[in-house]
Short mmCIF file of C-alpha atoms and ligand atoms in Angstrom, two decimals:
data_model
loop_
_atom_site.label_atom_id
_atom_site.label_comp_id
_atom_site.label_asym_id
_atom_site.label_seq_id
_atom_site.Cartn_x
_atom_site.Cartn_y
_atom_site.Cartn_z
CA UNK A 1 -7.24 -5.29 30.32
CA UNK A 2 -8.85 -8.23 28.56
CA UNK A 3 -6.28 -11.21 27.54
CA UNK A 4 -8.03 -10.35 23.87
CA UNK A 5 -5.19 -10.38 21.26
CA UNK A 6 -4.94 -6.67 19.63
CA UNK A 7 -3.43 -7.43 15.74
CA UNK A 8 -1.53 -4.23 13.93
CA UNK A 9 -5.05 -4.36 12.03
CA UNK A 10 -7.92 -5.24 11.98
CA UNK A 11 -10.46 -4.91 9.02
CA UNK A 12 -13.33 -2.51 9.16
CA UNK A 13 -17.00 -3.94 7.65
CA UNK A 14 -20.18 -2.81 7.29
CA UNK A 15 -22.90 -4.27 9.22
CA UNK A 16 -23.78 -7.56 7.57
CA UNK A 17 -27.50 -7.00 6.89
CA UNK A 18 -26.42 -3.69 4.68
CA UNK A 19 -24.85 -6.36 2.68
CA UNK A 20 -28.02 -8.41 1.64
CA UNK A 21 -29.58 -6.56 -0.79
CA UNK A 22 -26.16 -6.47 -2.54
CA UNK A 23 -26.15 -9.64 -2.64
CA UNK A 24 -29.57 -10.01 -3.48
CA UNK A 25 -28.73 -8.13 -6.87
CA UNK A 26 -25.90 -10.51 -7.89
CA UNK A 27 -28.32 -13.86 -7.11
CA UNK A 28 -31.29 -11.75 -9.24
CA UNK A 29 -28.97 -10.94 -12.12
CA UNK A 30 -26.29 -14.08 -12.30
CA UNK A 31 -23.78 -11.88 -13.38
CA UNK A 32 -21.15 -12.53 -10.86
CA UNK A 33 -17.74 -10.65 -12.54
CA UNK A 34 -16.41 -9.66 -15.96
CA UNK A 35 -16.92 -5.87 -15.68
CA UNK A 36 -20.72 -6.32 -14.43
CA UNK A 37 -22.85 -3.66 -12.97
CA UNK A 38 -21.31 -3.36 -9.23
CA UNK A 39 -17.49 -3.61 -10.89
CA UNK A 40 -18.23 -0.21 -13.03
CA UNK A 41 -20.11 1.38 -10.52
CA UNK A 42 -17.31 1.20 -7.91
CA UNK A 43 -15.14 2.31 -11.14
CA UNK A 44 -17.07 5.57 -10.98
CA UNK A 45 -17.58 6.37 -7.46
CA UNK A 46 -14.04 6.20 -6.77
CA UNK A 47 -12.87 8.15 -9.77
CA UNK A 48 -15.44 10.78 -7.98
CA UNK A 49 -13.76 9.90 -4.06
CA UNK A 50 -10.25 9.64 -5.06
CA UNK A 51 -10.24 12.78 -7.70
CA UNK A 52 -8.86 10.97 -10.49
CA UNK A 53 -9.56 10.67 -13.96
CA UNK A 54 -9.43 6.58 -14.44
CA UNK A 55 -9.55 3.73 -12.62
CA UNK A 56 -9.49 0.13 -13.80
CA UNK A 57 -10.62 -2.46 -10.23
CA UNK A 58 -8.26 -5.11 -10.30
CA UNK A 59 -8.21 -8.78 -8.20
CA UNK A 60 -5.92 -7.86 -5.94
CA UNK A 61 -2.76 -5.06 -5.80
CA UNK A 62 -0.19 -7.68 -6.91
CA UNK A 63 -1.70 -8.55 -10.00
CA UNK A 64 -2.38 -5.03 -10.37
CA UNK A 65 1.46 -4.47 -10.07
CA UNK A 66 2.16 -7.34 -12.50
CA UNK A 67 -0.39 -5.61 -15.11
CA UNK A 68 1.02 -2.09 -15.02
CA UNK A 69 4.47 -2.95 -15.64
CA UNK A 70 3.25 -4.62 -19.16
CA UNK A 71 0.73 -2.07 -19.49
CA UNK A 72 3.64 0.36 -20.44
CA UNK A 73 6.01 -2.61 -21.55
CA UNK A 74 8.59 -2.16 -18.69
CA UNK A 75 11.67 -4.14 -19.91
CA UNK A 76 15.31 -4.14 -18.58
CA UNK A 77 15.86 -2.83 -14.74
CA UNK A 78 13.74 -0.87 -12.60
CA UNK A 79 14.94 1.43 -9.51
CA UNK A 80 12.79 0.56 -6.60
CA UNK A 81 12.90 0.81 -2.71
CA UNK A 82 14.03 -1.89 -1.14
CA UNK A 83 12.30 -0.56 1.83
CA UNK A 84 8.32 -2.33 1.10
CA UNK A 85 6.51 -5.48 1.14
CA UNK A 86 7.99 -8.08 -1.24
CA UNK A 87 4.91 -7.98 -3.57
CA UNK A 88 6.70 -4.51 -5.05
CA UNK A 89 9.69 -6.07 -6.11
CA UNK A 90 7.87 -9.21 -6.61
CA UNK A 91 6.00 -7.66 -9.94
CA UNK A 92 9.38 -7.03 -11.18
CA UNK A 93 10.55 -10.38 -11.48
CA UNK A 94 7.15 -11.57 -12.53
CA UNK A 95 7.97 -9.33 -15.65
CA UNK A 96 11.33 -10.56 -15.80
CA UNK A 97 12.78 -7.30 -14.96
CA UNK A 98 15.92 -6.55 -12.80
CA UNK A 99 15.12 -4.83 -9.42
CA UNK A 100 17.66 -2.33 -8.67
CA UNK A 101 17.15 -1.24 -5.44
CA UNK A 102 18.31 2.40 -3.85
CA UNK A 103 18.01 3.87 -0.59
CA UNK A 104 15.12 5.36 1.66
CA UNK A 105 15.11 9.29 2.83
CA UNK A 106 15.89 8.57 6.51
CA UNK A 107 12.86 10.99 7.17
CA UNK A 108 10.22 9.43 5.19
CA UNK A 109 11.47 6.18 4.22
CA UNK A 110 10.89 6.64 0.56
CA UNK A 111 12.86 6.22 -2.10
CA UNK A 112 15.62 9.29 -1.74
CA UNK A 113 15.64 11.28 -5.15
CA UNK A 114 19.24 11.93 -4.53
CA UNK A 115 20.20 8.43 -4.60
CA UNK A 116 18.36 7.79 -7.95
CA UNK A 117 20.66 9.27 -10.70
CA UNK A 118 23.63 7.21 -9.62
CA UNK A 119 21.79 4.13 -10.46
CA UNK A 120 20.35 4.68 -13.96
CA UNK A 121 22.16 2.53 -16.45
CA UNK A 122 21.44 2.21 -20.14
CA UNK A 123 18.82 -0.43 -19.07
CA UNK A 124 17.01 1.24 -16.82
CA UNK A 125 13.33 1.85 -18.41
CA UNK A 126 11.36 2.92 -15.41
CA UNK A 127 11.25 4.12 -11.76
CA UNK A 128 8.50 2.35 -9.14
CA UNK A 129 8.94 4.38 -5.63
CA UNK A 130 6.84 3.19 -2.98
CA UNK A 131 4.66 5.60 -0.93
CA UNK A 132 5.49 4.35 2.04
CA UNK A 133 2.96 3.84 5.15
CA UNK A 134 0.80 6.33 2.15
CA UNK A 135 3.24 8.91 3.32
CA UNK A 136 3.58 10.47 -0.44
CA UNK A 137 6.91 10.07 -2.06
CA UNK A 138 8.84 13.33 -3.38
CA UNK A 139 6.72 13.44 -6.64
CA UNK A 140 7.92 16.68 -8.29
CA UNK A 141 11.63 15.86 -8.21
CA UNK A 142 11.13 11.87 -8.74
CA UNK A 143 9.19 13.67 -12.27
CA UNK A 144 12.14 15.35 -13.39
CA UNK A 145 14.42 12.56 -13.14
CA UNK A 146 12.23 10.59 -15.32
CA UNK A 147 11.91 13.37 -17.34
CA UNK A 148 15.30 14.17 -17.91
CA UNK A 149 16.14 10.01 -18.79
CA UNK A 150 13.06 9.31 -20.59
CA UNK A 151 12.52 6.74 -18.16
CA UNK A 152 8.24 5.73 -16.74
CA UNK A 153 7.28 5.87 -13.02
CA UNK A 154 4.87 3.47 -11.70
CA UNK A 155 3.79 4.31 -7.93
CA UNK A 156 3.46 1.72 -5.67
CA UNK A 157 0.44 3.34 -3.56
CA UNK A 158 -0.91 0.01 -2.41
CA UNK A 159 -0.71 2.36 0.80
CA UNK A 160 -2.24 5.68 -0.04
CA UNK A 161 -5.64 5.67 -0.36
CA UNK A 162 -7.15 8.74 -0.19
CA UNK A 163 -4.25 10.98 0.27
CA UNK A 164 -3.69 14.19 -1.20
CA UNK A 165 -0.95 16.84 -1.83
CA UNK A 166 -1.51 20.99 -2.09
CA UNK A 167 -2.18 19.60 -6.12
CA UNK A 168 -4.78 17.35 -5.53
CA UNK A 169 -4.56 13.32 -5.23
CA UNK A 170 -1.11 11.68 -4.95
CA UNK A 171 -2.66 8.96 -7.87
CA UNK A 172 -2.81 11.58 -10.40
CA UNK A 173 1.62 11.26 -10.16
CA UNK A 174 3.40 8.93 -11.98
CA UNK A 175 2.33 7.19 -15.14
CA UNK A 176 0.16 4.51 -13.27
CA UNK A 177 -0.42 4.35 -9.54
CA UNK A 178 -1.23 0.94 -8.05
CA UNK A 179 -3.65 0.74 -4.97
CA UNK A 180 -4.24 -2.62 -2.90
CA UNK A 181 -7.69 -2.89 -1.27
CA UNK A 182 -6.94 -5.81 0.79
CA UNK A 183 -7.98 -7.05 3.95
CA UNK A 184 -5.41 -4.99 6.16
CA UNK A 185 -5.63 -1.77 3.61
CA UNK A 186 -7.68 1.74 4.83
CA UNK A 187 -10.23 0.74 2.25
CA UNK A 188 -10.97 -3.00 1.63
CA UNK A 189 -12.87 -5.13 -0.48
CA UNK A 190 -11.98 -8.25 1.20
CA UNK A 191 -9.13 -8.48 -1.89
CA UNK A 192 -8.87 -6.30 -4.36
CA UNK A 193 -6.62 -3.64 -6.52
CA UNK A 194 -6.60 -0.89 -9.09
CA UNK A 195 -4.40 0.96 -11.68
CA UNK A 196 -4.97 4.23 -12.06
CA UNK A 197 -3.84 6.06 -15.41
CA UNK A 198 -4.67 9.51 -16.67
CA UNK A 199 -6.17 8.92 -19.88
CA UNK A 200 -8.96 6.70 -21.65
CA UNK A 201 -6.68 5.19 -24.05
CA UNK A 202 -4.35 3.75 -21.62
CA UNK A 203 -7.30 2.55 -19.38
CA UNK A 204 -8.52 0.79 -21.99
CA UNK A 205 -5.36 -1.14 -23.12
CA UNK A 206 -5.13 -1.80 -19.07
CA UNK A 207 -8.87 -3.19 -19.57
CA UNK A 208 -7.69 -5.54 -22.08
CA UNK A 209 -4.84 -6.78 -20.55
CA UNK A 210 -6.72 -7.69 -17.25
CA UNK A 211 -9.00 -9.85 -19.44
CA UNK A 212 -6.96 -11.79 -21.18
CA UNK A 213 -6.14 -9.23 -23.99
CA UNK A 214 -9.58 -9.51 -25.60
CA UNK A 215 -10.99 -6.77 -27.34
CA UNK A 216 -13.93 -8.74 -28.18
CA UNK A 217 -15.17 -12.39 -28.52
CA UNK A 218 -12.75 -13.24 -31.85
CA UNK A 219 -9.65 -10.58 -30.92
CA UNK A 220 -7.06 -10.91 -28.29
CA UNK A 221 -4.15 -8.28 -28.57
CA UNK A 222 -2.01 -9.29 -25.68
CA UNK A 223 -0.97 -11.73 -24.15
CA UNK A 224 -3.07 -10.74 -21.35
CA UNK A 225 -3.83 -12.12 -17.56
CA UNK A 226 -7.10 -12.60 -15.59
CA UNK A 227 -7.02 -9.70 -13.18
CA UNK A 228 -10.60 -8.71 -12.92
CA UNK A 229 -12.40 -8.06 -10.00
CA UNK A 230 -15.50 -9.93 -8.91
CA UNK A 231 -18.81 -8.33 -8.48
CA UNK A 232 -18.72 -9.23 -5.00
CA UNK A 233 -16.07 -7.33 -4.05
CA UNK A 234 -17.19 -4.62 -6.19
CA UNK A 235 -20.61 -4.76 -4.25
CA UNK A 236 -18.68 -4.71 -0.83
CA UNK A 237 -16.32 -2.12 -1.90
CA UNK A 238 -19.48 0.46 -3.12
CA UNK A 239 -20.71 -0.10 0.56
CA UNK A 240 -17.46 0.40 2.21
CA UNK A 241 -17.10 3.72 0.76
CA UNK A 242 -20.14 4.82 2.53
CA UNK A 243 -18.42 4.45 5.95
CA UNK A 244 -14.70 5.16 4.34
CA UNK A 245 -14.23 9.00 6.05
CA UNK A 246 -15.69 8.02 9.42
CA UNK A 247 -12.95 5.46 9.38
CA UNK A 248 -10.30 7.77 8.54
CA UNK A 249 -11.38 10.26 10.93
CA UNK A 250 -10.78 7.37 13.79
CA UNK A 251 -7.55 6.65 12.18
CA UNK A 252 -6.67 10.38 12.75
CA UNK A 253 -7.89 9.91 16.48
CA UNK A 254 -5.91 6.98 16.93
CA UNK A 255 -2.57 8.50 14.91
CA UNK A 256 -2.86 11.84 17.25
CA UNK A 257 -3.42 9.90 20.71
CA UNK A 258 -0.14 7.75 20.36
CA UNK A 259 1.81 11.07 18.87
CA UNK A 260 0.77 13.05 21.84
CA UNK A 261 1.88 10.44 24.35
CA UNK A 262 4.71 9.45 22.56
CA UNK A 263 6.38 12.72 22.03
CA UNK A 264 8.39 13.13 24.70
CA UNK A 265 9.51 9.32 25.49
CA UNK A 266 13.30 9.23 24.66
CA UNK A 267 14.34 6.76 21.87
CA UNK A 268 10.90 6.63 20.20
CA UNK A 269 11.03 8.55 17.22
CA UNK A 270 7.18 8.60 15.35
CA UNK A 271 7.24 9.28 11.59
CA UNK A 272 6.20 12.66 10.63
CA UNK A 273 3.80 13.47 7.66
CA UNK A 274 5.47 14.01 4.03
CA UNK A 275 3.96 16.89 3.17
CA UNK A 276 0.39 15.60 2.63
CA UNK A 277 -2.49 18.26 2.91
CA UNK A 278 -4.99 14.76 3.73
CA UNK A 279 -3.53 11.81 5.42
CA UNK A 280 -4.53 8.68 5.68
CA UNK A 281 -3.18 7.03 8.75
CA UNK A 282 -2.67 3.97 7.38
CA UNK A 283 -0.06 2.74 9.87
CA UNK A 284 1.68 4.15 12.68
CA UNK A 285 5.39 3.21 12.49
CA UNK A 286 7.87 3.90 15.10
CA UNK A 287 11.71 4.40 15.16
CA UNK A 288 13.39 1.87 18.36
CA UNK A 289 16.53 4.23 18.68
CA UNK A 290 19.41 3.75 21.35
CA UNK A 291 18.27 6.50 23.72
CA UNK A 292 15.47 3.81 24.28
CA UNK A 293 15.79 1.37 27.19
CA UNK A 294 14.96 -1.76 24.88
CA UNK A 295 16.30 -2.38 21.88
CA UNK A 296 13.68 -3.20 18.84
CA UNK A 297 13.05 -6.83 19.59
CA UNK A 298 13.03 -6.24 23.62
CA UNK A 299 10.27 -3.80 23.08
CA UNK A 300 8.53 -6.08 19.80
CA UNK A 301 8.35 -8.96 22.01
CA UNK A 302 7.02 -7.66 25.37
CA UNK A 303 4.37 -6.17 23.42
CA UNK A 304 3.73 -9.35 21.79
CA UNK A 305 3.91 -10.87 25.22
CA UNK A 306 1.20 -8.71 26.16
CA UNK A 307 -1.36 -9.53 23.47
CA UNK A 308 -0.12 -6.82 21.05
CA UNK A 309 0.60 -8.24 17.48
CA UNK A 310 2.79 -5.32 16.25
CA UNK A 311 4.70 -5.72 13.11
CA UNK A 312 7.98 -4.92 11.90
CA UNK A 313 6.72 -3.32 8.25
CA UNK A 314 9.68 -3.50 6.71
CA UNK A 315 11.93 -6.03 8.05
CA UNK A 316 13.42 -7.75 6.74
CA UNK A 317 14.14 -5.35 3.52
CA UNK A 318 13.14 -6.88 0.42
CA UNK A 319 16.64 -7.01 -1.16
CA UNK A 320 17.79 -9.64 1.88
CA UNK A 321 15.75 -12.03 0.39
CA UNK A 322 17.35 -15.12 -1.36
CA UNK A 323 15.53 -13.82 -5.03
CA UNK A 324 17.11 -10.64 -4.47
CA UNK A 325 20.05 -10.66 -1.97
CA UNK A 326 22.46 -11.35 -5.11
CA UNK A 327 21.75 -8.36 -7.06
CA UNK A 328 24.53 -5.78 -7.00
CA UNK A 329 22.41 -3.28 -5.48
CA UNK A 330 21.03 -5.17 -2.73
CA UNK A 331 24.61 -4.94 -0.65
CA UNK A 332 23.88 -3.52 2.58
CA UNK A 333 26.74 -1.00 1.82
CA UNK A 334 24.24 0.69 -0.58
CA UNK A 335 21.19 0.80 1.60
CA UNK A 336 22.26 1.97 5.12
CA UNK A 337 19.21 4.44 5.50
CA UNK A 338 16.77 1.40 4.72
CA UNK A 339 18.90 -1.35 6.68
CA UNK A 340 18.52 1.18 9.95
CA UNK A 341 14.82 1.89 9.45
CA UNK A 342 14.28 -1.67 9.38
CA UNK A 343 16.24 -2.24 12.36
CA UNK A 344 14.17 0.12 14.18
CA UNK A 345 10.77 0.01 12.92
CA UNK A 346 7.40 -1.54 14.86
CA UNK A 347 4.35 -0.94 13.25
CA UNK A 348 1.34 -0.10 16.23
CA UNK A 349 -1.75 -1.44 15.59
CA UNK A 350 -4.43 1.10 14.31
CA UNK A 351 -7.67 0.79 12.83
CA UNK A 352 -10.95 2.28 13.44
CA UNK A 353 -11.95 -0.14 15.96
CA UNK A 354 -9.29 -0.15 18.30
CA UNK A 355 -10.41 1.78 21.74
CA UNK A 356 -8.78 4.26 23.52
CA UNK A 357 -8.06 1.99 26.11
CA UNK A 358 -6.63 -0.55 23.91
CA UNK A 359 -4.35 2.66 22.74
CA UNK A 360 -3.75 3.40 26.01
CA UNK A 361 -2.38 0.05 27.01
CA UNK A 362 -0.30 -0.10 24.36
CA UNK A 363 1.17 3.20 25.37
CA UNK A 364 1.76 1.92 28.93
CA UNK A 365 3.56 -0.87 27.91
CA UNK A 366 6.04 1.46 25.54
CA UNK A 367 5.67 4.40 27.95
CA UNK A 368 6.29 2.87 31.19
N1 T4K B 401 2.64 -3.09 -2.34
C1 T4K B 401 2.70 -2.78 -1.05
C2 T4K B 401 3.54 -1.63 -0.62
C3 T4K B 401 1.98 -3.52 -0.10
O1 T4K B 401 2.06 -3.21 1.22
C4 T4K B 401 1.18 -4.60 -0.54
C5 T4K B 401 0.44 -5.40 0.40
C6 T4K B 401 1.11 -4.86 -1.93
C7 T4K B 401 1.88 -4.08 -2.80
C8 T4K B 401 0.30 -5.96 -2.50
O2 T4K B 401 -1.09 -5.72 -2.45
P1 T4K B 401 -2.11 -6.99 -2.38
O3 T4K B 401 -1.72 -7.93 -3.48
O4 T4K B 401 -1.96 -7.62 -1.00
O5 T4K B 401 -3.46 -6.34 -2.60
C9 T4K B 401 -0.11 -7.91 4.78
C10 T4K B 401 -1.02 -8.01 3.57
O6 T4K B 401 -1.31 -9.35 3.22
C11 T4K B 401 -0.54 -7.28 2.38
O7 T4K B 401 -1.68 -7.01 1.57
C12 T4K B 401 0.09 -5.94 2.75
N2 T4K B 401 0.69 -5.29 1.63
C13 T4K B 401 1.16 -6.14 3.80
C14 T4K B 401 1.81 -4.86 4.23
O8 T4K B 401 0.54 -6.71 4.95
P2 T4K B 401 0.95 -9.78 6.20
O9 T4K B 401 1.66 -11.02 5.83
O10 T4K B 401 1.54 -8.92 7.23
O11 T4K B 401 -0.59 -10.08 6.55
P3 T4K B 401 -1.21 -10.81 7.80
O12 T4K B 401 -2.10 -11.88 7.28
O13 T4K B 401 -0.15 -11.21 8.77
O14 T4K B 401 -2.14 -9.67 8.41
C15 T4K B 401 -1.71 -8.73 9.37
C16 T4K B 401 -2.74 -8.69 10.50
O15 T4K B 401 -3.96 -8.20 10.02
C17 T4K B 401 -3.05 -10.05 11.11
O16 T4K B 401 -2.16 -10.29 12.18
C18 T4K B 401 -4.46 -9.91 11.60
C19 T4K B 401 -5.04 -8.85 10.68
N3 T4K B 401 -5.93 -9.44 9.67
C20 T4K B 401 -5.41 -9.89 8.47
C21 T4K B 401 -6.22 -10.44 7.52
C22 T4K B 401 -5.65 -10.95 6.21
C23 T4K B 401 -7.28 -9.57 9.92
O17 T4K B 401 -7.74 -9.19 11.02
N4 T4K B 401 -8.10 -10.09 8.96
C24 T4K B 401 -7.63 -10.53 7.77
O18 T4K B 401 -8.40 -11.01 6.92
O19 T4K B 401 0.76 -8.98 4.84
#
């Protein structure tokens, strides 16, 4: 085995010379971002890829987050998972919205719909479930709820690219969905984001707010924020959906290999699907249990002391951070599902690079 460090992920990217003539555009024309040429092609092709109606590219998923919530002018508190990287919770506060967090389903690690009705107050305005490792949350009944309080649902599905229920595309749920394209995401533009919103009305007030609120050169109707992508990563992103289901199809590789070995190792408990008809494979999280010889951080750092770079997606849970870890809902006593998961969790690498024999170690070192 080569002493070559093996990260959870690792970005895929086209060969360089593909990139060129991309380029090559952008220098001819010297129109480098503000909705340019590249920024609504890549608009259209991945309405046509993902199945959905609208898409509006964003900078990155944060801002993206940020954007939706004022989009539908969320106000008050939010029920979210603590269970998720910070950046969910994150856009709340940006908005100057109260987080209230509830638990995970211990089989998915979503947000658990029975949990939800408990903590809707006269404040609450919205719901923003995570879909979790792109594992798709419980859509249907997470709909009803918000159906029967009047209350929005903006999907975090900074980790669900691509994936699709029985229905059709897990983005067509919710009000808005959010998607991250970043560096470490199944499909990357270097950074980037979108919203994605089922009619042409909403996509254009989401259009305005990403550009300052300007509806033309003399009108601004919000107070809007600078969340457009560049034509750069618009250019990249048109080329990385050329290679985008070879990719997955590795992922899948990769996500059945360590499943097949893994099965029967006591203590090591792999996520299952949620129900999707497409994954994506975005991550490969195992459970630590007891039955297991090592306990989470035994088995995190020999790996680590072995070149592997796993990563404990989520720990620690969002709601034990200082900005959060005073909120009423953020006691442990109300998230035991989430505190265990993040207790147990290691995230193995996968991407479509990673060899068989680089799985294969890896499995050696939690196998044996
Ligand atoms: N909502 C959810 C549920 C999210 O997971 C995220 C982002 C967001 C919202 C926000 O979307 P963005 O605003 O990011 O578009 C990473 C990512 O930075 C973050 O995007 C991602 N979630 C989160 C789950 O993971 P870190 O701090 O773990 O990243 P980092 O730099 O340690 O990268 C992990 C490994 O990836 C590195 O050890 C090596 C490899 N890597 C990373 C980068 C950036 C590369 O090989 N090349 C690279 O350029 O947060």
């Amino acid at each position: 085995m080569s002493d070559k460090k093996i990260y959870v992920t690792q970005p895929s990217l086209p060969p360089l010379e593909e990139f060129i003539p991309y380029l090559q555009q952008i220098w001819d024309s010297k129109i480098l971002t503000n909705g340019g040429p590249f920024h609504q092609q890549l608009e259209q092709v991945l309405c046509d890829y993902l199945g959905v109606k609208h898409i509006a590219l964003f900078t990155n998923g944060t801002i993206a987050l940020v954007t939706a919530l004022q989009v539908l002018r969320i106000t008050g508190e939010v029920i979210t998972t603590p269970y998720s990287f910070v950046a969910t919770s994150h856009s709340l506060l940006w908005n100057g919205i109260e987080p209230v967090f509830v638990d995970i389903d211990p089989l998915t690690l979503n947000l658990d719909p029975d949990k939800i009705e408990a903590a809707i107050t006269p404040q609450t305005t919205a719901i923003m479930p995570v879909h979790c490792y792109g594992h798709p949350c419980d859509v249907v009944r997470i709909r009803k709820i918000a159906d029967t309080y009047g209350l929005k649902v903006i999907y975090d599905a900074a980790h669900a690219f691509g994936v699709q229920l029985h229905s059709g595309s897990v983005l067509d749920h919710g009000d808005l969905s959010v998607l991250s394209f970043h560096a470490t995401k199944v499909f990357n533009t270097f950074e980037g984001g979108a919203i994605v919103c089922p009619d042409a009305k909403t996509k254009q007030r989401i259009d305005h707010l990403k550009n300052f609120g300007f509806v033309d050169e003399v009108t601004v109707v919000a107070p809007g924020i600078n969340g457009k992508m560049s034509e750069f990563n618009a250019a990249l992103g048109l080329l990385q959906l050329k290679s985008i289901d070879e990719a997955l199809a590795k992922r899948k590789a990769i996500d059945a290999r360590y499943r097949e070995a893994l099965a029967a190792v006591r203590g090591i408990h792999c996520l299952q699907d949620a129900g999707e008809q497409v994954a994506n494979y975005a991550y490969f999280p195992i459970l630590v249990q007891p039955e297991y010889p090592l306990s989470r951080e035994a088995l995190y750092q020999k790996l680590r002391d072995n070149g592997i770079y796993a990563r404990r997606y989520f720990y620690p849970l969002i709601s034990d951070f200082p900005m959060y870890r005073g909120l009423p809902s953020a006691v442990q006593s109300n998230l035991p599902v989430a505190s265990k998961a993040a207790s147990e969790v290691i995230c193995l690498p996968i991407y479509p690079g990673l060899s068989n024999e680089q799985v294969d170690f890896i499995l050696e070192l939690i196998v044996g």
